[in-house]
C-alpha cells in the first residue's frame, strides 16, 4: 500500500503544479501536469487493486486496464484520452512543430486538461474508498 500512496501523493503534486501553471498562463505545462496527474492516479488505482503497474504513459491503456477491474472507468475514456495528445509535444521542443494539429495548447486546452485532472481526482478517490 505504501507504493500506492506515493502514486497518489505524486498525483496531488501534479494537481498543485497544474493549478499554478494555469494561473501563470503556462498552458503547455498545465496540460502536461494534468496528463501526469491522471496517469499517476490510474497507476495508483491499479496498484491498490493488486495489479502490476505497467510502464506506459498512455492514459488510454491505463483506462483500459482500470476498466477491466471496474466498468465505470469506461465512461471516462472519450474525455480523458485527449490527455495523451499532450504527453510528448508539451515536453520536447523539437517535437512541437506540427505535433499538435492546432499548435501549442492554449487557455481552453489547459482549462479542459485541468478539469479532467480534477474529475479524475474525485473519481479515483471514490473508487478507492
Short mmCIF file of N, CA, C and O in Angstrom, two decimals:
data_model
loop_
_atom_site.label_atom_id
_atom_site.label_comp_id
_atom_site.label_asym_id
_atom_site.label_seq_id
_atom_site.Cartn_x
_atom_site.Cartn_y
_atom_site.Cartn_z
N UNK A 1 0.83 -1.20 0.00
CA UNK A 1 0.00 0.00 0.00
C UNK A 1 0.87 1.26 0.00
O UNK A 1 0.49 2.26 -0.53
N UNK A 2 2.05 1.18 0.57
CA UNK A 2 2.94 2.35 0.65
C UNK A 2 3.26 2.91 -0.73
O UNK A 2 3.24 4.11 -0.94
N UNK A 3 3.57 2.04 -1.70
CA UNK A 3 3.85 2.48 -3.07
C UNK A 3 2.66 3.22 -3.66
O UNK A 3 2.80 4.22 -4.32
N UNK A 4 1.47 2.69 -3.42
CA UNK A 4 0.26 3.33 -3.95
C UNK A 4 0.13 4.74 -3.40
O UNK A 4 -0.19 5.66 -4.12
N UNK A 5 0.38 4.91 -2.13
CA UNK A 5 0.31 6.24 -1.56
C UNK A 5 1.27 7.19 -2.27
O UNK A 5 0.96 8.35 -2.45
N UNK A 6 2.42 6.68 -2.69
CA UNK A 6 3.35 7.53 -3.43
C UNK A 6 2.76 7.96 -4.76
O UNK A 6 2.89 9.11 -5.16
N UNK A 7 2.12 7.02 -5.47
CA UNK A 7 1.47 7.38 -6.74
C UNK A 7 0.44 8.49 -6.51
O UNK A 7 0.41 9.48 -7.25
N UNK A 8 -0.39 8.32 -5.51
CA UNK A 8 -1.45 9.29 -5.23
C UNK A 8 -0.84 10.62 -4.76
O UNK A 8 -1.29 11.69 -5.19
N UNK A 9 0.16 10.56 -3.91
CA UNK A 9 0.80 11.79 -3.45
C UNK A 9 1.46 12.55 -4.62
O UNK A 9 1.35 13.77 -4.70
N UNK A 10 2.11 11.83 -5.51
CA UNK A 10 2.71 12.49 -6.67
C UNK A 10 1.63 13.09 -7.57
O UNK A 10 1.81 14.17 -8.14
N UNK A 11 0.50 12.40 -7.69
CA UNK A 11 -0.62 12.93 -8.48
C UNK A 11 -1.13 14.23 -7.87
O UNK A 11 -1.45 15.18 -8.59
N UNK A 12 -1.20 14.28 -6.55
CA UNK A 12 -1.64 15.51 -5.87
C UNK A 12 -0.67 16.66 -6.15
O UNK A 12 -1.09 17.81 -6.31
N UNK A 13 0.62 16.34 -6.22
CA UNK A 13 1.60 17.38 -6.54
C UNK A 13 1.41 17.88 -7.98
O UNK A 13 1.53 19.08 -8.24
N UNK A 14 1.10 16.97 -8.90
CA UNK A 14 0.81 17.40 -10.27
C UNK A 14 -0.42 18.30 -10.32
O UNK A 14 -0.46 19.24 -11.11
N UNK A 15 -1.41 18.03 -9.49
CA UNK A 15 -2.59 18.88 -9.41
C UNK A 15 -2.19 20.29 -8.97
O UNK A 15 -2.62 21.28 -9.57
N UNK A 16 -1.35 20.39 -7.97
CA UNK A 16 -0.89 21.69 -7.48
C UNK A 16 -0.12 22.42 -8.58
O UNK A 16 -0.36 23.61 -8.84
N UNK A 17 0.80 21.72 -9.22
CA UNK A 17 1.62 22.35 -10.26
C UNK A 17 0.75 22.77 -11.45
O UNK A 17 0.91 23.87 -11.99
N UNK A 18 -0.18 21.92 -11.85
CA UNK A 18 -1.08 22.27 -12.96
C UNK A 18 -1.89 23.51 -12.63
O UNK A 18 -2.07 24.39 -13.48
N UNK A 19 -2.36 23.59 -11.39
CA UNK A 19 -3.13 24.78 -10.97
C UNK A 19 -2.26 26.04 -11.05
O UNK A 19 -2.69 27.08 -11.56
N UNK A 20 -1.03 25.94 -10.57
CA UNK A 20 -0.12 27.09 -10.63
C UNK A 20 0.17 27.48 -12.08
O UNK A 20 0.21 28.68 -12.41
N UNK A 21 0.38 26.49 -12.91
CA UNK A 21 0.69 26.77 -14.32
C UNK A 21 -0.47 27.45 -15.03
O UNK A 21 -0.26 28.38 -15.81
N UNK A 22 -1.69 27.01 -14.76
CA UNK A 22 -2.83 27.64 -15.43
C UNK A 22 -2.99 29.08 -14.94
O UNK A 22 -3.31 29.97 -15.73
N UNK A 23 -2.74 29.31 -13.66
CA UNK A 23 -2.81 30.68 -13.13
C UNK A 23 -1.76 31.58 -13.76
O UNK A 23 -2.00 32.76 -13.99
N UNK A 24 -0.60 31.01 -14.07
CA UNK A 24 0.50 31.77 -14.67
C UNK A 24 0.47 31.76 -16.20
O UNK A 24 1.40 32.25 -16.84
N UNK A 25 -0.57 31.15 -16.76
CA UNK A 25 -0.76 31.08 -18.21
C UNK A 25 0.36 30.30 -18.92
O UNK A 25 0.77 30.63 -20.04
N UNK A 26 0.85 29.27 -18.26
CA UNK A 26 1.85 28.37 -18.85
C UNK A 26 1.06 27.13 -19.26
O UNK A 26 1.03 26.12 -18.56
N UNK A 27 0.40 27.24 -20.41
CA UNK A 27 -0.61 26.27 -20.79
C UNK A 27 -0.06 24.90 -21.19
O UNK A 27 -0.66 23.88 -20.88
N UNK A 28 1.10 24.86 -21.84
CA UNK A 28 1.65 23.55 -22.20
C UNK A 28 1.97 22.74 -20.94
O UNK A 28 1.76 21.53 -20.90
N UNK A 29 2.49 23.39 -19.91
CA UNK A 29 2.82 22.68 -18.68
C UNK A 29 1.56 22.32 -17.88
O UNK A 29 1.55 21.30 -17.18
N UNK A 30 0.52 23.13 -17.99
CA UNK A 30 -0.76 22.76 -17.37
C UNK A 30 -1.24 21.46 -17.97
O UNK A 30 -1.64 20.54 -17.25
N UNK A 31 -1.17 21.36 -19.30
CA UNK A 31 -1.61 20.15 -19.99
C UNK A 31 -0.73 18.96 -19.62
O UNK A 31 -1.23 17.86 -19.36
N UNK A 32 0.58 19.17 -19.58
CA UNK A 32 1.50 18.08 -19.23
C UNK A 32 1.23 17.57 -17.82
O UNK A 32 1.10 16.37 -17.59
N UNK A 33 1.15 18.46 -16.85
CA UNK A 33 0.96 18.03 -15.46
C UNK A 33 -0.44 17.45 -15.24
O UNK A 33 -0.61 16.58 -14.38
N UNK A 34 -1.40 17.88 -16.02
CA UNK A 34 -2.72 17.26 -15.95
C UNK A 34 -2.64 15.81 -16.43
O UNK A 34 -3.18 14.91 -15.81
N UNK A 35 -1.93 15.61 -17.53
CA UNK A 35 -1.70 14.25 -18.02
C UNK A 35 -1.01 13.41 -16.95
O UNK A 35 -1.42 12.29 -16.64
N UNK A 36 0.08 13.96 -16.40
CA UNK A 36 0.85 13.22 -15.41
C UNK A 36 0.03 12.87 -14.18
O UNK A 36 0.13 11.77 -13.65
N UNK A 37 -0.77 13.81 -13.72
CA UNK A 37 -1.62 13.55 -12.55
C UNK A 37 -2.60 12.43 -12.79
O UNK A 37 -2.75 11.53 -11.95
N UNK A 38 -3.24 12.44 -13.95
CA UNK A 38 -4.20 11.37 -14.27
C UNK A 38 -3.47 10.04 -14.41
O UNK A 38 -3.93 9.01 -13.90
N UNK A 39 -2.33 10.06 -15.08
CA UNK A 39 -1.55 8.82 -15.23
C UNK A 39 -1.23 8.23 -13.86
O UNK A 39 -1.41 7.02 -13.63
N UNK A 40 -0.77 9.04 -12.94
CA UNK A 40 -0.38 8.55 -11.62
C UNK A 40 -1.58 8.08 -10.80
O UNK A 40 -1.49 7.09 -10.07
N UNK A 41 -2.71 8.76 -10.93
CA UNK A 41 -3.92 8.31 -10.25
C UNK A 41 -4.35 6.92 -10.73
O UNK A 41 -4.69 6.06 -9.93
N UNK A 42 -4.31 6.73 -12.05
CA UNK A 42 -4.71 5.43 -12.61
C UNK A 42 -3.73 4.33 -12.20
O UNK A 42 -4.14 3.21 -11.87
N UNK A 43 -2.44 4.66 -12.18
CA UNK A 43 -1.45 3.68 -11.74
C UNK A 43 -1.63 3.36 -10.26
O UNK A 43 -1.50 2.20 -9.84
N UNK A 44 -1.93 4.36 -9.46
CA UNK A 44 -2.20 4.13 -8.04
C UNK A 44 -3.40 3.23 -7.84
O UNK A 44 -3.39 2.33 -7.00
N UNK A 45 -4.45 3.46 -8.63
CA UNK A 45 -5.64 2.61 -8.56
C UNK A 45 -5.30 1.16 -8.90
O UNK A 45 -5.70 0.23 -8.19
N UNK A 46 -4.56 0.97 -9.98
CA UNK A 46 -4.18 -0.38 -10.39
C UNK A 46 -3.39 -1.08 -9.29
O UNK A 46 -3.60 -2.26 -9.00
N UNK A 47 -2.49 -0.34 -8.67
CA UNK A 47 -1.67 -0.95 -7.63
C UNK A 47 -2.50 -1.34 -6.41
O UNK A 47 -2.31 -2.43 -5.86
N UNK A 48 -3.45 -0.50 -6.01
CA UNK A 48 -4.33 -0.83 -4.89
C UNK A 48 -5.10 -2.12 -5.19
O UNK A 48 -5.33 -2.94 -4.30
N UNK A 49 -5.45 -2.29 -6.45
CA UNK A 49 -6.23 -3.46 -6.85
C UNK A 49 -5.35 -4.69 -7.09
O UNK A 49 -5.81 -5.72 -7.55
N UNK A 50 -4.07 -4.58 -6.76
CA UNK A 50 -3.17 -5.72 -6.84
C UNK A 50 -2.65 -6.03 -8.22
O UNK A 50 -2.11 -7.11 -8.47
N UNK A 51 -2.75 -5.09 -9.12
CA UNK A 51 -2.27 -5.28 -10.50
C UNK A 51 -0.85 -4.75 -10.65
O UNK A 51 -0.43 -3.85 -9.93
N UNK A 52 -0.15 -5.30 -11.60
CA UNK A 52 1.18 -4.80 -11.93
C UNK A 52 0.99 -3.46 -12.63
O UNK A 52 0.18 -3.34 -13.55
N UNK A 53 1.73 -2.48 -12.20
CA UNK A 53 1.64 -1.15 -12.82
C UNK A 53 2.51 -1.17 -14.07
O UNK A 53 3.73 -1.35 -13.99
N UNK A 54 1.89 -0.98 -15.24
CA UNK A 54 2.66 -1.04 -16.48
C UNK A 54 3.54 0.20 -16.66
O UNK A 54 3.23 1.27 -16.17
N UNK A 55 4.61 0.01 -17.39
CA UNK A 55 5.49 1.14 -17.71
C UNK A 55 5.00 1.75 -19.01
O UNK A 55 5.53 1.48 -20.08
N UNK A 56 3.95 2.53 -18.88
CA UNK A 56 3.37 3.23 -20.02
C UNK A 56 2.93 4.61 -19.56
O UNK A 56 2.66 4.81 -18.36
N UNK A 57 2.86 5.52 -20.49
CA UNK A 57 2.34 6.86 -20.19
C UNK A 57 0.98 7.06 -20.83
O UNK A 57 0.41 8.14 -20.74
N UNK A 58 0.45 6.02 -21.47
CA UNK A 58 -0.80 6.12 -22.20
C UNK A 58 -2.02 6.09 -21.27
O UNK A 58 -2.30 5.07 -20.63
N UNK A 59 -2.74 7.19 -21.24
CA UNK A 59 -3.98 7.25 -20.46
C UNK A 59 -4.97 6.23 -21.01
O UNK A 59 -5.67 5.56 -20.25
N UNK A 60 -5.01 6.08 -22.34
CA UNK A 60 -5.91 5.11 -22.96
C UNK A 60 -5.64 3.69 -22.48
O UNK A 60 -6.57 2.96 -22.13
N UNK A 61 -4.39 3.30 -22.46
CA UNK A 61 -4.02 1.95 -22.00
C UNK A 61 -4.37 1.79 -20.52
O UNK A 61 -4.96 0.78 -20.11
N UNK A 62 -4.04 2.77 -19.71
CA UNK A 62 -4.31 2.68 -18.28
C UNK A 62 -5.80 2.63 -17.98
O UNK A 62 -6.25 1.86 -17.13
N UNK A 63 -6.59 3.44 -18.70
CA UNK A 63 -8.04 3.39 -18.51
C UNK A 63 -8.58 2.02 -18.88
O UNK A 63 -9.47 1.49 -18.20
N UNK A 64 -8.05 1.43 -19.95
CA UNK A 64 -8.48 0.09 -20.35
C UNK A 64 -8.20 -0.93 -19.27
O UNK A 64 -9.04 -1.79 -18.98
N UNK A 65 -7.04 -0.85 -18.65
CA UNK A 65 -6.69 -1.77 -17.57
C UNK A 65 -7.58 -1.55 -16.34
O UNK A 65 -8.03 -2.51 -15.71
N UNK A 66 -7.85 -0.29 -16.04
CA UNK A 66 -8.73 0.02 -14.90
C UNK A 66 -10.16 -0.46 -15.18
O UNK A 66 -10.84 -0.96 -14.27
N UNK A 67 -10.60 -0.33 -16.41
CA UNK A 67 -11.95 -0.76 -16.79
C UNK A 67 -12.11 -2.27 -16.69
O UNK A 67 -13.23 -2.76 -16.51
N UNK A 68 -11.02 -3.01 -16.79
CA UNK A 68 -11.10 -4.46 -16.60
C UNK A 68 -11.45 -4.80 -15.15
O UNK A 68 -12.00 -5.87 -14.87
N UNK A 69 -11.16 -3.89 -14.26
CA UNK A 69 -11.46 -4.07 -12.83
C UNK A 69 -12.81 -3.47 -12.50
O UNK A 69 -13.60 -4.05 -11.76
N UNK A 70 -13.08 -2.27 -13.03
CA UNK A 70 -14.31 -1.54 -12.74
C UNK A 70 -14.80 -0.88 -14.02
O UNK A 70 -14.12 0.01 -14.55
N UNK A 71 -15.93 -1.31 -14.50
CA UNK A 71 -16.50 -0.81 -15.76
C UNK A 71 -16.71 0.70 -15.77
O UNK A 71 -16.80 1.31 -16.83
N UNK A 72 -16.81 1.30 -14.61
CA UNK A 72 -17.03 2.75 -14.51
C UNK A 72 -15.95 3.56 -15.20
O UNK A 72 -16.21 4.69 -15.64
N UNK A 73 -14.75 3.01 -15.32
CA UNK A 73 -13.66 3.73 -15.97
C UNK A 73 -13.91 3.91 -17.47
O UNK A 73 -13.37 4.84 -18.08
N UNK A 74 -14.74 3.05 -18.06
CA UNK A 74 -15.03 3.17 -19.50
C UNK A 74 -15.69 4.50 -19.83
O UNK A 74 -15.45 5.06 -20.89
N UNK A 75 -16.51 5.00 -18.93
CA UNK A 75 -17.22 6.26 -19.20
C UNK A 75 -16.27 7.46 -19.26
O UNK A 75 -16.64 8.51 -19.77
N UNK A 76 -15.07 7.30 -18.77
CA UNK A 76 -14.09 8.39 -18.78
C UNK A 76 -13.28 8.45 -20.07
O UNK A 76 -12.71 9.49 -20.39
N UNK A 77 -13.21 7.35 -20.79
CA UNK A 77 -12.27 7.21 -21.89
C UNK A 77 -12.40 8.30 -22.94
O UNK A 77 -11.39 8.93 -23.30
N UNK A 78 -13.59 8.56 -23.45
CA UNK A 78 -13.74 9.54 -24.53
C UNK A 78 -13.21 10.91 -24.14
O UNK A 78 -12.61 11.60 -24.95
N UNK A 79 -13.43 11.30 -22.92
CA UNK A 79 -13.00 12.63 -22.47
C UNK A 79 -11.52 12.63 -22.08
O UNK A 79 -10.77 13.54 -22.41
N UNK A 80 -11.07 11.61 -21.36
CA UNK A 80 -9.73 11.59 -20.79
C UNK A 80 -8.64 11.29 -21.82
O UNK A 80 -7.50 11.68 -21.64
N UNK A 81 -8.98 10.59 -22.88
CA UNK A 81 -7.99 10.16 -23.87
C UNK A 81 -7.27 11.35 -24.51
O UNK A 81 -6.13 11.25 -24.95
N UNK A 82 -7.92 12.51 -24.51
CA UNK A 82 -7.31 13.72 -25.08
C UNK A 82 -5.98 14.05 -24.41
O UNK A 82 -5.08 14.60 -25.05
N UNK A 83 -5.84 13.69 -23.15
CA UNK A 83 -4.59 14.00 -22.45
C UNK A 83 -3.38 13.32 -23.08
O UNK A 83 -2.27 13.83 -22.97
N UNK A 84 -3.59 12.19 -23.76
CA UNK A 84 -2.47 11.52 -24.42
C UNK A 84 -1.84 12.41 -25.49
O UNK A 84 -0.66 12.28 -25.79
N UNK A 85 -2.61 13.33 -26.05
CA UNK A 85 -2.07 14.25 -27.07
C UNK A 85 -1.02 15.19 -26.49
O UNK A 85 -0.24 15.77 -27.23
N UNK A 86 -1.03 15.36 -25.18
CA UNK A 86 -0.16 16.35 -24.56
C UNK A 86 1.13 15.77 -23.99
O UNK A 86 2.01 16.52 -23.58
N UNK A 87 1.27 14.47 -23.94
CA UNK A 87 2.43 13.90 -23.23
C UNK A 87 3.75 14.32 -23.87
O UNK A 87 4.60 14.93 -23.24
N UNK A 88 3.97 13.98 -25.12
CA UNK A 88 5.26 14.27 -25.75
C UNK A 88 5.36 15.72 -26.27
O UNK A 88 6.34 16.40 -25.98
N UNK A 89 4.36 16.22 -26.98
CA UNK A 89 4.51 17.57 -27.54
C UNK A 89 4.71 18.69 -26.52
O UNK A 89 5.31 19.70 -26.82
N UNK A 90 4.24 18.49 -25.29
CA UNK A 90 4.41 19.55 -24.28
C UNK A 90 5.73 19.44 -23.55
O UNK A 90 6.08 20.31 -22.75
N UNK A 91 6.51 18.40 -23.81
CA UNK A 91 7.76 18.18 -23.10
C UNK A 91 9.00 18.44 -23.93
O UNK A 91 10.04 18.77 -23.38
N UNK A 92 8.91 18.23 -25.22
CA UNK A 92 10.12 18.26 -26.04
C UNK A 92 9.97 19.28 -27.16
O UNK A 92 9.14 19.10 -28.05
N UNK A 93 10.77 20.33 -27.15
CA UNK A 93 10.61 21.40 -28.13
C UNK A 93 10.86 20.97 -29.57
O UNK A 93 10.30 21.56 -30.49
N UNK A 94 11.65 19.94 -29.77
CA UNK A 94 11.91 19.52 -31.15
C UNK A 94 10.77 18.70 -31.74
O UNK A 94 10.76 18.40 -32.92
N UNK A 95 9.79 18.37 -30.92
CA UNK A 95 8.62 17.62 -31.40
C UNK A 95 7.47 18.58 -31.68
O UNK A 95 6.57 18.26 -32.44
N UNK A 96 7.52 19.76 -31.13
CA UNK A 96 6.38 20.68 -31.19
C UNK A 96 5.88 21.05 -32.57
O UNK A 96 4.69 21.01 -32.81
N UNK A 97 6.72 21.41 -33.52
CA UNK A 97 6.15 21.84 -34.80
C UNK A 97 5.32 20.74 -35.45
O UNK A 97 5.81 19.67 -35.76
N UNK A 98 4.04 21.00 -35.55
CA UNK A 98 3.15 20.06 -36.21
C UNK A 98 2.70 18.90 -35.35
O UNK A 98 1.89 18.09 -35.76
N UNK A 99 3.22 18.78 -34.12
CA UNK A 99 2.86 17.65 -33.27
C UNK A 99 1.40 17.72 -32.84
O UNK A 99 0.70 16.72 -32.81
N UNK A 100 0.96 18.90 -32.48
CA UNK A 100 -0.45 19.12 -32.17
C UNK A 100 -1.04 19.87 -33.36
O UNK A 100 -0.51 20.91 -33.76
N UNK A 101 -2.12 19.36 -33.89
CA UNK A 101 -2.68 19.95 -35.12
C UNK A 101 -3.02 21.43 -34.96
O UNK A 101 -2.95 22.19 -35.91
N UNK A 102 -3.36 21.84 -33.76
CA UNK A 102 -3.72 23.24 -33.52
C UNK A 102 -2.54 24.06 -33.01
O UNK A 102 -2.70 25.21 -32.63
N UNK A 103 -1.36 23.50 -32.94
CA UNK A 103 -0.20 24.20 -32.38
C UNK A 103 -0.12 23.97 -30.88
O UNK A 103 -0.65 23.01 -30.36
N UNK A 104 0.55 24.86 -30.20
CA UNK A 104 0.72 24.74 -28.75
C UNK A 104 -0.63 24.83 -28.05
O UNK A 104 -1.52 25.56 -28.51
N UNK A 105 -0.78 24.13 -26.92
CA UNK A 105 -2.03 24.24 -26.17
C UNK A 105 -2.29 25.67 -25.73
O UNK A 105 -1.36 26.38 -25.33
N UNK A 106 -3.54 26.07 -25.80
CA UNK A 106 -3.94 27.40 -25.37
C UNK A 106 -4.72 27.34 -24.07
O UNK A 106 -4.81 26.29 -23.42
N UNK A 107 -5.31 28.46 -23.72
CA UNK A 107 -6.05 28.57 -22.46
C UNK A 107 -7.18 27.57 -22.37
O UNK A 107 -7.39 26.93 -21.33
N UNK A 108 -7.92 27.40 -23.46
CA UNK A 108 -9.06 26.47 -23.44
C UNK A 108 -8.56 25.02 -23.28
O UNK A 108 -9.16 24.25 -22.52
N UNK A 109 -7.49 24.67 -23.96
CA UNK A 109 -6.92 23.32 -23.81
C UNK A 109 -6.48 23.08 -22.37
O UNK A 109 -6.74 22.02 -21.80
N UNK A 110 -5.81 24.07 -21.81
CA UNK A 110 -5.31 23.95 -20.44
C UNK A 110 -6.46 23.81 -19.45
O UNK A 110 -6.40 22.98 -18.53
N UNK A 111 -7.50 24.58 -19.64
CA UNK A 111 -8.65 24.51 -18.74
C UNK A 111 -9.32 23.14 -18.83
O UNK A 111 -9.69 22.55 -17.82
N UNK A 112 -9.46 22.63 -20.05
CA UNK A 112 -10.06 21.31 -20.23
C UNK A 112 -9.19 20.23 -19.58
O UNK A 112 -9.69 19.34 -18.89
N UNK A 113 -7.88 20.29 -19.80
CA UNK A 113 -6.97 19.30 -19.22
C UNK A 113 -7.01 19.35 -17.70
O UNK A 113 -7.08 18.32 -17.03
N UNK A 114 -7.01 20.55 -17.15
CA UNK A 114 -7.06 20.70 -15.70
C UNK A 114 -8.38 20.18 -15.14
O UNK A 114 -8.42 19.53 -14.09
N UNK A 115 -9.45 20.44 -15.84
CA UNK A 115 -10.77 19.95 -15.44
C UNK A 115 -10.81 18.42 -15.42
O UNK A 115 -11.39 17.81 -14.52
N UNK A 116 -10.16 17.81 -16.41
CA UNK A 116 -10.08 16.34 -16.46
C UNK A 116 -9.31 15.83 -15.24
O UNK A 116 -9.72 14.85 -14.61
N UNK A 117 -8.22 16.49 -14.90
CA UNK A 117 -7.44 16.08 -13.74
C UNK A 117 -8.28 16.19 -12.47
O UNK A 117 -8.29 15.26 -11.65
N UNK A 118 -8.99 17.28 -12.30
CA UNK A 118 -9.84 17.43 -11.11
C UNK A 118 -10.90 16.34 -11.06
O UNK A 118 -11.17 15.77 -9.99
N UNK A 119 -11.49 16.04 -12.20
CA UNK A 119 -12.50 14.98 -12.27
C UNK A 119 -11.89 13.63 -11.91
O UNK A 119 -12.48 12.83 -11.19
N UNK A 120 -10.69 13.37 -12.41
CA UNK A 120 -10.01 12.10 -12.12
C UNK A 120 -9.72 11.96 -10.63
O UNK A 120 -9.87 10.87 -10.07
N UNK A 121 -9.30 13.04 -9.99
CA UNK A 121 -9.02 13.01 -8.56
C UNK A 121 -10.27 12.56 -7.81
O UNK A 121 -10.22 11.65 -6.97
N UNK A 122 -11.39 13.16 -8.11
CA UNK A 122 -12.64 12.82 -7.42
C UNK A 122 -13.09 11.40 -7.75
O UNK A 122 -13.53 10.66 -6.87
N UNK A 123 -12.99 11.02 -9.00
CA UNK A 123 -13.42 9.69 -9.45
C UNK A 123 -12.62 8.59 -8.77
O UNK A 123 -13.17 7.65 -8.20
N UNK A 124 -11.30 8.72 -8.81
CA UNK A 124 -10.43 7.68 -8.22
C UNK A 124 -10.58 7.66 -6.70
O UNK A 124 -10.61 6.59 -6.08
N UNK A 125 -10.72 8.83 -6.11
CA UNK A 125 -10.92 8.90 -4.64
C UNK A 125 -12.15 8.09 -4.25
O UNK A 125 -12.10 7.30 -3.30
N UNK A 126 -13.25 8.24 -4.98
CA UNK A 126 -14.48 7.48 -4.70
C UNK A 126 -14.27 5.98 -4.90
O UNK A 126 -14.77 5.16 -4.13
N UNK A 127 -13.54 5.63 -5.93
CA UNK A 127 -13.31 4.21 -6.24
C UNK A 127 -12.41 3.55 -5.20
O UNK A 127 -12.47 2.34 -5.02
N UNK A 128 -11.57 4.32 -4.54
CA UNK A 128 -10.65 3.74 -3.56
C UNK A 128 -11.21 3.74 -2.14
O UNK A 128 -10.57 3.21 -1.24
N UNK A 129 -12.39 4.30 -1.95
CA UNK A 129 -13.00 4.29 -0.60
C UNK A 129 -13.61 2.95 -0.31
O UNK A 129 -14.05 2.22 -1.08
#
